[in-house]
CSV table of C-alpha atoms in Angstrom, one decimal:
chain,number,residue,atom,x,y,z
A,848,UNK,CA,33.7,16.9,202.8
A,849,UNK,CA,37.3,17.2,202.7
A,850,UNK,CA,39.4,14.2,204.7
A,851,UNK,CA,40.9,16.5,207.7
A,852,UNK,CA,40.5,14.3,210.7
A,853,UNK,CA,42.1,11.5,212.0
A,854,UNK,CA,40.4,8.3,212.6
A,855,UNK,CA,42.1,6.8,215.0
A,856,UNK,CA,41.8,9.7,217.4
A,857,UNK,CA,38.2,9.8,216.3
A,858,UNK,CA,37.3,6.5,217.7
A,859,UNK,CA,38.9,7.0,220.8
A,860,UNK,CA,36.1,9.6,221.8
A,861,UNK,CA,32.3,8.9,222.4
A,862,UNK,CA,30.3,9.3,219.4
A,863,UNK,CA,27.7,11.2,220.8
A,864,UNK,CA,30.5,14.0,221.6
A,865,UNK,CA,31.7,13.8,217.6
A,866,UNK,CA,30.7,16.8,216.2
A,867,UNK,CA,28.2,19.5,217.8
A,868,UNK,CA,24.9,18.7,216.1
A,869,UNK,CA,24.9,15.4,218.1
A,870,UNK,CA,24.7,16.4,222.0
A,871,UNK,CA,22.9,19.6,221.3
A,872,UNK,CA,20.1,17.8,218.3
A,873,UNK,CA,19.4,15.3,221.1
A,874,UNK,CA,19.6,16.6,224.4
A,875,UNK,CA,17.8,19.8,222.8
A,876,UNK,CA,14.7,17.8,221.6
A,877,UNK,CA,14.8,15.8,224.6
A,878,UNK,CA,14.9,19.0,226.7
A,879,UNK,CA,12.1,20.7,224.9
A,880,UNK,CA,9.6,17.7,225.2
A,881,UNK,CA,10.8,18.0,229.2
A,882,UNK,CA,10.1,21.4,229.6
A,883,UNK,CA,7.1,21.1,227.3
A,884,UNK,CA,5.7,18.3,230.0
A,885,UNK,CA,6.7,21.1,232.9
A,886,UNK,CA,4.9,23.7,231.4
A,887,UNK,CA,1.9,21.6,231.3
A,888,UNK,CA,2.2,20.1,234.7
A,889,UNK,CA,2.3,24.1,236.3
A,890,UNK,CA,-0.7,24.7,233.9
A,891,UNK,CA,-2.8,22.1,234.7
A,892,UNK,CA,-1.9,22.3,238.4
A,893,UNK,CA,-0.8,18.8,238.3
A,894,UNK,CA,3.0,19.9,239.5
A,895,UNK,CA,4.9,22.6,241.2
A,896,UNK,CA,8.3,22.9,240.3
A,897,UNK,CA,10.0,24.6,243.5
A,898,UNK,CA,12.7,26.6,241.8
A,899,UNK,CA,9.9,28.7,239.5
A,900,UNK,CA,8.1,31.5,240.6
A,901,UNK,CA,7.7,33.0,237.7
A,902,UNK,CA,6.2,29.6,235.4
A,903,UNK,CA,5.4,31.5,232.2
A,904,UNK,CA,8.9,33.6,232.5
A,905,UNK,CA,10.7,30.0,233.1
A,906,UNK,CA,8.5,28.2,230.0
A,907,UNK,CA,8.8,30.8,227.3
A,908,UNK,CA,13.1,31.1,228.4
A,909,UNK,CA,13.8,27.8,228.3
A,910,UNK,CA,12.3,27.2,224.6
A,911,UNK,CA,14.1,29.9,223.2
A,912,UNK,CA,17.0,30.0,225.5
A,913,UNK,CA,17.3,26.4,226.3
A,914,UNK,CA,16.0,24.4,223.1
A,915,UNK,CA,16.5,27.2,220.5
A,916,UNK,CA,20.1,28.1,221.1
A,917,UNK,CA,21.0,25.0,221.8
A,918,UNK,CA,19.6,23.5,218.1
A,919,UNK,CA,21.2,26.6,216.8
A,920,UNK,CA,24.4,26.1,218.5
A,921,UNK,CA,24.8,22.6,217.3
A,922,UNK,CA,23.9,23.3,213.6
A,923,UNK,CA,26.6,26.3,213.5
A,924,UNK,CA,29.6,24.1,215.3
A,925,UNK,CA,28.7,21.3,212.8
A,926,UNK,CA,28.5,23.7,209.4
A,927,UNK,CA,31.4,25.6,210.4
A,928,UNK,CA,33.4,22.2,209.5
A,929,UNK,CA,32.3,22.3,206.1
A,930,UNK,CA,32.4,26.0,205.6
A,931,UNK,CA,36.1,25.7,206.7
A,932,UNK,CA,37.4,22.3,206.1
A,933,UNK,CA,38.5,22.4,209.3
A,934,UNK,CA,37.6,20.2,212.1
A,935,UNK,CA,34.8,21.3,214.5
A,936,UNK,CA,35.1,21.4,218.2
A,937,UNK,CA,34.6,17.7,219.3
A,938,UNK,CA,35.4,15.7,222.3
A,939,UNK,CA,36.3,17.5,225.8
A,940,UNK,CA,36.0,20.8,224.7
A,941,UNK,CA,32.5,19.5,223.0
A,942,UNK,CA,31.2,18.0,226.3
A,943,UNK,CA,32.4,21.0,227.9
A,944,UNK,CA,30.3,23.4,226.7
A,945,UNK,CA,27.0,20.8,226.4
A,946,UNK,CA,27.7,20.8,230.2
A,947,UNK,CA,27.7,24.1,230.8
A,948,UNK,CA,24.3,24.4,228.9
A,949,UNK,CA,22.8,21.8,230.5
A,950,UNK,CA,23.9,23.0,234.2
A,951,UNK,CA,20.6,25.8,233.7
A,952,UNK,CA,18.5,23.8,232.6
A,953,UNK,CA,18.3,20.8,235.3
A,954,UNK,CA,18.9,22.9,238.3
A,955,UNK,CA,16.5,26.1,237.4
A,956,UNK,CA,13.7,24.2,238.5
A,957,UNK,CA,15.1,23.0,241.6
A,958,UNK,CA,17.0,26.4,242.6
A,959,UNK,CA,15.2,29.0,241.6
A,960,UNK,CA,15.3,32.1,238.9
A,961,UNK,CA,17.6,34.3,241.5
A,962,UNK,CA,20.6,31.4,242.0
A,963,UNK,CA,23.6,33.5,240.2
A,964,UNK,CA,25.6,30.6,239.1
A,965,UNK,CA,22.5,29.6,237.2
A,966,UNK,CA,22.0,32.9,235.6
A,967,UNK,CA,26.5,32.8,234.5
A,968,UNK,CA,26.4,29.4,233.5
A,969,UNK,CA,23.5,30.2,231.2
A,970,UNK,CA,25.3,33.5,230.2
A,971,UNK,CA,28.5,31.4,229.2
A,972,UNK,CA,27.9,28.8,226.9
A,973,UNK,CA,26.9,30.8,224.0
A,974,UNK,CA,30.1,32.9,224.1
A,975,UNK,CA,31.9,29.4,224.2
A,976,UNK,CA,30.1,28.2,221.1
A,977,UNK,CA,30.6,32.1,219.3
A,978,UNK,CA,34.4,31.7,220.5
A,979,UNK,CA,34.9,27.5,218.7
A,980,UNK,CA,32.5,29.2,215.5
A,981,UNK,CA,35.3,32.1,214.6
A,982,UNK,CA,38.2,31.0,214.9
A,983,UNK,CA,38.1,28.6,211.9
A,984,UNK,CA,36.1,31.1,210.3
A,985,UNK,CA,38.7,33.7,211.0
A,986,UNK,CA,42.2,31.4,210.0
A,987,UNK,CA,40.4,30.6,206.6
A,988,UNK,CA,38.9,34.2,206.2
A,989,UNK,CA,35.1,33.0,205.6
A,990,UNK,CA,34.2,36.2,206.4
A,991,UNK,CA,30.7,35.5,204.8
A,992,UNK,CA,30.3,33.0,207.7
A,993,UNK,CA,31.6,35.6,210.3
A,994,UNK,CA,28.1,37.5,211.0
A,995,UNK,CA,26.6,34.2,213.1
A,996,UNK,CA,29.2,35.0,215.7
A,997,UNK,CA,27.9,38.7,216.4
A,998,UNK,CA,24.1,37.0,216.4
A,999,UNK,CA,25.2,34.5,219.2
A,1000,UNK,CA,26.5,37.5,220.9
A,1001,UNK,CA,23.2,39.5,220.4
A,1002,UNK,CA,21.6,35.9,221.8
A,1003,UNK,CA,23.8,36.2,224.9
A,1004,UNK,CA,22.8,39.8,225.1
A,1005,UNK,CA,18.6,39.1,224.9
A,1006,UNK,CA,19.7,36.2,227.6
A,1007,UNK,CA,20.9,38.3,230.0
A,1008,UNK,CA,18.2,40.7,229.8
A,1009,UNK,CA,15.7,38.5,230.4
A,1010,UNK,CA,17.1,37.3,233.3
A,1011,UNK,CA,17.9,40.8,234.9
A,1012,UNK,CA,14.0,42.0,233.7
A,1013,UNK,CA,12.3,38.3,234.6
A,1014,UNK,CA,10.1,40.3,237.3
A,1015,UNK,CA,8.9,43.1,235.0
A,1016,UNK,CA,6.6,41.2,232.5
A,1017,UNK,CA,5.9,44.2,230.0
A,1018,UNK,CA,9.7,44.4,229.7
A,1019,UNK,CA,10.5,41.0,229.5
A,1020,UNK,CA,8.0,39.8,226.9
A,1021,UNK,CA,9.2,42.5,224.9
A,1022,UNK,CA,12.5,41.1,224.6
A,1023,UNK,CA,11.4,37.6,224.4
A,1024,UNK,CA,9.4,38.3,221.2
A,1025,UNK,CA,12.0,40.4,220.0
A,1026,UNK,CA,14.2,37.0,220.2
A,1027,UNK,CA,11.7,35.2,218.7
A,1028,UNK,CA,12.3,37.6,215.7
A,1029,UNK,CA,15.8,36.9,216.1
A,1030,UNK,CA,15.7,33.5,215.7
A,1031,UNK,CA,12.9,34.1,212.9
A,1032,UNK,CA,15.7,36.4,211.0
A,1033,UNK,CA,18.3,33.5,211.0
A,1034,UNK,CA,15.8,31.4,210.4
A,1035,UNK,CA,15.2,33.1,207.1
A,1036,UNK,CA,18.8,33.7,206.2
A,1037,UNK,CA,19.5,30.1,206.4
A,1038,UNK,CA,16.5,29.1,204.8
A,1039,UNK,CA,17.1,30.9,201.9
A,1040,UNK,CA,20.5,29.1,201.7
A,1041,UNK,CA,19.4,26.1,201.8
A,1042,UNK,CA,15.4,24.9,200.6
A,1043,UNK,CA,15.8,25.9,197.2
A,1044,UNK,CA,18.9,23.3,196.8
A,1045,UNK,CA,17.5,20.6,198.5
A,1046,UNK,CA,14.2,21.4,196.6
A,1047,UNK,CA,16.1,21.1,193.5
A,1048,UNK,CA,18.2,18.3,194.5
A,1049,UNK,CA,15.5,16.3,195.7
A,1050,UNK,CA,13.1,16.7,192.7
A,1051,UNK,CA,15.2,16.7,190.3
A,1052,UNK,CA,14.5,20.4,188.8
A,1053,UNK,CA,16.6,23.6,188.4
A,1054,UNK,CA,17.2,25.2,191.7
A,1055,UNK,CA,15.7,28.6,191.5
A,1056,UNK,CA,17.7,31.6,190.3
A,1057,UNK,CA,17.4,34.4,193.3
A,1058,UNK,CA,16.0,38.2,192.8
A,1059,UNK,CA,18.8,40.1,193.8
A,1060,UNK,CA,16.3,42.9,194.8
A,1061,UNK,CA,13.4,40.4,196.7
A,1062,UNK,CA,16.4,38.1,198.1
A,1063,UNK,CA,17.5,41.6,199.3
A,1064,UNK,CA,14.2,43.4,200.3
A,1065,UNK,CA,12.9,40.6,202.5
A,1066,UNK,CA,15.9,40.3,204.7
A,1067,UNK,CA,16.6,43.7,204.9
A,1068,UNK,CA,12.8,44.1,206.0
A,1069,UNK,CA,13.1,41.6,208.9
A,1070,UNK,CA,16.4,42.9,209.9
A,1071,UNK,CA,14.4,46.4,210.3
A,1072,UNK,CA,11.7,44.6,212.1
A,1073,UNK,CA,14.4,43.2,214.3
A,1074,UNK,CA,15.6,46.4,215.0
A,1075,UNK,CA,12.9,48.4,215.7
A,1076,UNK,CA,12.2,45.6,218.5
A,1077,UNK,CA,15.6,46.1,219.9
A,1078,UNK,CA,14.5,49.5,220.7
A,1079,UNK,CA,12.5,50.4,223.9
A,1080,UNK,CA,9.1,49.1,223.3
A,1081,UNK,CA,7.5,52.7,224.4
A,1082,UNK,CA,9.9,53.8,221.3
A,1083,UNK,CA,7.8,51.0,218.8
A,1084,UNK,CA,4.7,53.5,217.2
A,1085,UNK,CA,2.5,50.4,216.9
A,1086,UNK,CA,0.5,51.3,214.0
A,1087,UNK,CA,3.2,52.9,211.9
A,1088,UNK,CA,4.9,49.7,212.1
A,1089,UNK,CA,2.1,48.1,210.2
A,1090,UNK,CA,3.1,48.9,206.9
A,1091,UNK,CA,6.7,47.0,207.5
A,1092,UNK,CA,5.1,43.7,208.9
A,1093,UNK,CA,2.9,43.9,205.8
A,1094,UNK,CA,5.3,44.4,203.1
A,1095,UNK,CA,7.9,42.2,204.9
A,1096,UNK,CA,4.7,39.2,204.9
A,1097,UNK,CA,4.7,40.0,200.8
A,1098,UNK,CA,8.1,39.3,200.1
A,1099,UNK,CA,8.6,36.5,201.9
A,1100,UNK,CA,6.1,35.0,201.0
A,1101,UNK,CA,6.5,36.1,197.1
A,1102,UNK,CA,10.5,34.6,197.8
A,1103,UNK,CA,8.9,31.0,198.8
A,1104,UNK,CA,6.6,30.7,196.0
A,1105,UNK,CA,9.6,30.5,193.6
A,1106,UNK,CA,11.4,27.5,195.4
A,1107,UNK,CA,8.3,25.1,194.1
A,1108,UNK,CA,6.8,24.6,197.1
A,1109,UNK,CA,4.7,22.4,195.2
A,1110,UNK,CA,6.7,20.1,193.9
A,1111,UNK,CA,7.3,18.5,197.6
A,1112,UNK,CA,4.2,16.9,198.7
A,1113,UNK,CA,5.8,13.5,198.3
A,1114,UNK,CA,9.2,14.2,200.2
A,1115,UNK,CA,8.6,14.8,203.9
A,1116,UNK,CA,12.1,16.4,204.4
A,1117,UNK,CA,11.2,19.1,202.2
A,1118,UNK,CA,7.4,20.0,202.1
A,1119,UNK,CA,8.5,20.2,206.0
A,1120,UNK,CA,11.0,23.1,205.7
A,1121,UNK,CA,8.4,24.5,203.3
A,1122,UNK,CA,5.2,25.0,205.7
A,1123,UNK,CA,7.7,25.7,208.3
A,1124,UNK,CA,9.0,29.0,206.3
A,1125,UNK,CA,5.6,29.6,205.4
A,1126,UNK,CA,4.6,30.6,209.1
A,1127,UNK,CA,7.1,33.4,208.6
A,1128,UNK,CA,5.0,35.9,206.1
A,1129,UNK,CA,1.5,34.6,208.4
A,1130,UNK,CA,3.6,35.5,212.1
A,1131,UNK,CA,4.1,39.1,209.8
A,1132,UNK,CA,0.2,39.4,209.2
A,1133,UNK,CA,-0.9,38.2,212.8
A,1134,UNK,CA,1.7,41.0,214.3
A,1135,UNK,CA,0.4,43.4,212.0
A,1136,UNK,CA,-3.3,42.4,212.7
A,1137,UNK,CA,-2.6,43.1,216.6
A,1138,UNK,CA,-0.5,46.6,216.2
A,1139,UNK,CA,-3.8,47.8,214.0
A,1140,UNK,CA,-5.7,47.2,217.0
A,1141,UNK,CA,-7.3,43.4,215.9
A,1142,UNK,CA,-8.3,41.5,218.5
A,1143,UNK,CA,-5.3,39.2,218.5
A,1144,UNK,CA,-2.6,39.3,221.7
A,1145,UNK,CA,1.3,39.3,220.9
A,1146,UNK,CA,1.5,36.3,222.3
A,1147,UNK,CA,-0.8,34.4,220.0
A,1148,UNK,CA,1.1,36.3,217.0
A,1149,UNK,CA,4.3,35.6,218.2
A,1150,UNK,CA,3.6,31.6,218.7
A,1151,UNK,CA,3.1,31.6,214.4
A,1152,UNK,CA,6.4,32.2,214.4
A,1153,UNK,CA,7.8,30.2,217.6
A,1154,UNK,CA,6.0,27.6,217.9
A,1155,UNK,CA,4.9,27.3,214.4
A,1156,UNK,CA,8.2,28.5,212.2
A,1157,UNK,CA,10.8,27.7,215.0
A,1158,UNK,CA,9.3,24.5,216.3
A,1159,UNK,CA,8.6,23.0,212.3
A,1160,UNK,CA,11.9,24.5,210.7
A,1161,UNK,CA,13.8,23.0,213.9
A,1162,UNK,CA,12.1,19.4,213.7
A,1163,UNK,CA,12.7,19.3,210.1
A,1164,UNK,CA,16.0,20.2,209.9
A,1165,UNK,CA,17.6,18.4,212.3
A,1166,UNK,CA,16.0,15.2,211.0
A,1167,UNK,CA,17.5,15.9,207.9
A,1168,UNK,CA,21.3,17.0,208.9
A,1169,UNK,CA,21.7,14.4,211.0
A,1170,UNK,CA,20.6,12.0,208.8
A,1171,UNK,CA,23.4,13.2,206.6
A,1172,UNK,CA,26.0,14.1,208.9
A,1173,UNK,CA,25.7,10.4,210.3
A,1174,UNK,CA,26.1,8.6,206.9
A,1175,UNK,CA,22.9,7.8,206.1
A,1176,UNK,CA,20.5,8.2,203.2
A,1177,UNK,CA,17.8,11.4,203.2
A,1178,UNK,CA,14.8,9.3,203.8
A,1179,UNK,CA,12.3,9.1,206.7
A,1180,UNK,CA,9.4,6.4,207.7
A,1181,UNK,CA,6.0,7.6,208.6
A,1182,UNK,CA,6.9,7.9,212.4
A,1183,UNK,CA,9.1,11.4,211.6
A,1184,UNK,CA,6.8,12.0,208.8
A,1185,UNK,CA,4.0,11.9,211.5
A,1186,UNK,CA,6.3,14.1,213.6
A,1187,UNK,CA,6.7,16.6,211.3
A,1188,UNK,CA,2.5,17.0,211.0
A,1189,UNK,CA,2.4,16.8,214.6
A,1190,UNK,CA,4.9,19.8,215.4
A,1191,UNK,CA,2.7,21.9,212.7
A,1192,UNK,CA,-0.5,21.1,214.0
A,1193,UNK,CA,1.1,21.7,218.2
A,1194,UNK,CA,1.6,25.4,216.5
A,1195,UNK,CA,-1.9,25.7,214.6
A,1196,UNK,CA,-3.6,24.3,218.3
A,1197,UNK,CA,-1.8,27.2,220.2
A,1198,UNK,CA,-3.0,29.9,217.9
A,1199,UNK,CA,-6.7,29.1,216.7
A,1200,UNK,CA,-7.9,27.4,219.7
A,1201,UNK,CA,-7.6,30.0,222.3
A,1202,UNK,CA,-8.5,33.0,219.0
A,1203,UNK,CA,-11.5,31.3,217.9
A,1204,UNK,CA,-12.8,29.9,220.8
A,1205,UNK,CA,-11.1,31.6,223.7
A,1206,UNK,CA,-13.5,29.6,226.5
A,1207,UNK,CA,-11.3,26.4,225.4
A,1208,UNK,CA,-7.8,28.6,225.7
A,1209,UNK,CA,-6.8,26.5,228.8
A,1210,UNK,CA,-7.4,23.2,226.3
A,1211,UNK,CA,-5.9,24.8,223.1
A,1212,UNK,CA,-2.6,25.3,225.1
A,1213,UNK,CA,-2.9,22.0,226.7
A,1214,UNK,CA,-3.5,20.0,223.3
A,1215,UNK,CA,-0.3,21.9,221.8
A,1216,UNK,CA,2.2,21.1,224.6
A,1217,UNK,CA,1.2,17.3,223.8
A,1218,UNK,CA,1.4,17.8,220.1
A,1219,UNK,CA,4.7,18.8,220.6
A,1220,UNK,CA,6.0,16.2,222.9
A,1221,UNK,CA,4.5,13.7,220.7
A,1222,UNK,CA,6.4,15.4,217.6
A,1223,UNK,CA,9.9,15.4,219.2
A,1224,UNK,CA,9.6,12.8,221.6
A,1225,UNK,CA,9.4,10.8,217.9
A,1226,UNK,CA,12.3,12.3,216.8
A,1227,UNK,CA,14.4,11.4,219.9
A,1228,UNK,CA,12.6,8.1,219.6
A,1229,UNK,CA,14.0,7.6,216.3
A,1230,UNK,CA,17.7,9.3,216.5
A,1231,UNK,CA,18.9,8.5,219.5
A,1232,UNK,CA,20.5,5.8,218.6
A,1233,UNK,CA,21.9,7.3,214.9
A,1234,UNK,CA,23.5,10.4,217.5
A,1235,UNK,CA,25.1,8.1,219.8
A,1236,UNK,CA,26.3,5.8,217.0
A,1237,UNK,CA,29.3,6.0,214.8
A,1238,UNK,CA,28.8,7.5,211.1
A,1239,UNK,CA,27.1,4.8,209.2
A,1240,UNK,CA,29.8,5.1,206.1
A,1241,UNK,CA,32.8,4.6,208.3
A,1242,UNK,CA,33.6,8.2,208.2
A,1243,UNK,CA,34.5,10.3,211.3
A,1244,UNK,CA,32.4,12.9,212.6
């Protein structure tokens, strides 16, 4: 990465507010085991949070709202740096925004889904991180780089439509799965970028040569999927629809296979990112099964790819960037190695539990939700103190 700050002026701010994938990786994991322990607390009837009358509405926002933007925010302000070579919003302005962000989630609970200044703090932070992403992407003319800005927006967009239809459930679960497909959409554009080199860089074999056409094909598949759920849901014809999830599943799936999946088993970082991506073609299958009529709910479909995709692709990447944003070499101990089996297994629980024995669906959720704590109350465990700590190399950011 190219020299362009200025290490004096580097020191003199905290180095938890250094670059963006510090505040947002920590206090975002953090958050989600928090929410995750809520969640279970309203479930089990061990808690009642006084703010939340709506607990399924305020559980299902605030992991994709709360923890998923926020781990997206921070890996976008951090790779815009090295996109641009030019420095990424740090300090004041840094905090600023991690405040604003963080305003929602401590004080929903307490004040309640209809507090306005809530609902426009909640609305604001995103447009703050869109505004610090383009305009380095814009003075160097990255335009490749541009299109994240218009997803935030579309982010902000699904945000604020959740909040306005939070009392109409039919309504609002439609556009929450439609933002898990969002995120699932990124999710696959990055990934694409990025396994097959650290595959190849980590075994030691030839990264693999893309398909223009399959490259191509899958993402334009998901994009159409994503579309079609930005439509009215009474516009979606269910079992047309079918044939899209399918094929979509097949390419995907067909695009993994040729980043050697196999060759990982003994690096953690990567065979990680690979199951992760692998939940994308089976959330594909599982939506598919339940538009045909299967006996599968949308919400068990749609946890493959949140919980299983978004929860294992966000665990593993964050362990690995800010292992090497912070100086330090790619390796991990068996305690994040253990997390990253954890996270899969919190998504597998959610799913098969409550499908194949649906008597135990109360247990299958509850086992997941501690899973998942367990999996990134390791990580915070572990990189707390390498995101509150200066680079190990001496370097700033």
């Amino acid at each position: 990465m190219h020299q362009i700050l200025d290490s004096r002026k580097e020191e003199r701010i905290v180095p938890l507010f250094r670059l963006g994938f510090r505040p947002f990786f920590l206090l975002g994991a953090l958050f989600s085991c928090l929410a995750m322990l809520g969640w279970l607390g309203q479930l089990n009837g061990w808690l009642r949070l006084p703010g939340i009358s709506n607990p399924v509405w305020w559980h299902a926002h605030e992991m994709l709202f709360g923890f998923g933007a926020a781990i997206v925010a921070g890996f976008l302000l951090t790779a815009v740096q090295n996109w641009t070579a030019h420095p990424g919003v740090r300090g004041w302005s840094l905090a600023l925004v991690v405040g604003i962000w963080a305003l929602p989630r401590c004080l929903l609970p307490w004040l309640g889904e209809d507090h306005v200044l809530l609902m426009v703090a909640d609305l604001a932070w995103l447009p703050l991180c869109a505004w610090f992403l383009a305009k380095p992407i814009i003075i160097t003319r990255q335009w490749r780089n541009l299109f994240f800005v218009p997803l935030l927006v579309l982010l902000t967009l699904l945000n604020g439509a959740s909040w306005l239809w939070r009392n109409d459930w039919a309504m609002v679960e439609h556009l929450l799965i439609t933002t898990v497909l969002l995120f699932t959409t990124l999710i696959a554009v990055m990934g694409g970028r990025v396994i097959p080199f650290f595959t190849a860089r980590a075994t030691g074999t030839e990264k693999a040569i893309p398909r223009l056409w399959l490259e191509r094909g899958a993402l334009a598949s998901l994009w159409l999927i994503l579309l079609l759920w930005l439509l009215p849901s009474s516009w979606i014809p269910s079992l047309y629809i079918v044939p899209l999830y399918i094929v979509a599943a097949c390419l995907h799936l067909w695009r993994q296979s040729r980043w050697r999946p196999g060759s990982t088993l003994s690096h953690p970082l990567l065979w990680s990112l690979h199951l992760a991506y692998l939940f994308i073609p089976l959330g594909l299958l599982a939506l598919a099964a339940q538009a045909s009529g299967w006996p599968i709910s949308q919400s068990l479909a749609s946890h493959l790819l949140s919980a299983g995709c978004m929860g294992a692709m966000i665990l593993g990447m964050i362990a690995r960037v800010s292992l090497g944003h912070s100086g330090r070499s790619l390796q991990v101990g068996r305690r994040i190695t253990a997390a990253f089996a954890l996270v899969i297994l919190s998504a597998l629980m959610r799913v098969l539990i409550p499908q194949l024995w649906p008597a135990q669906t109360l247990t299958g959720w509850s086992l997941s939700g501690w899973s998942w704590i367990a999996a990134y109350g390791l990580f915070v465990w572990i990189y707390a103190p390498i995101l509150t700590s200066p680079r190990a190399d001496g370097r700033p950011g």
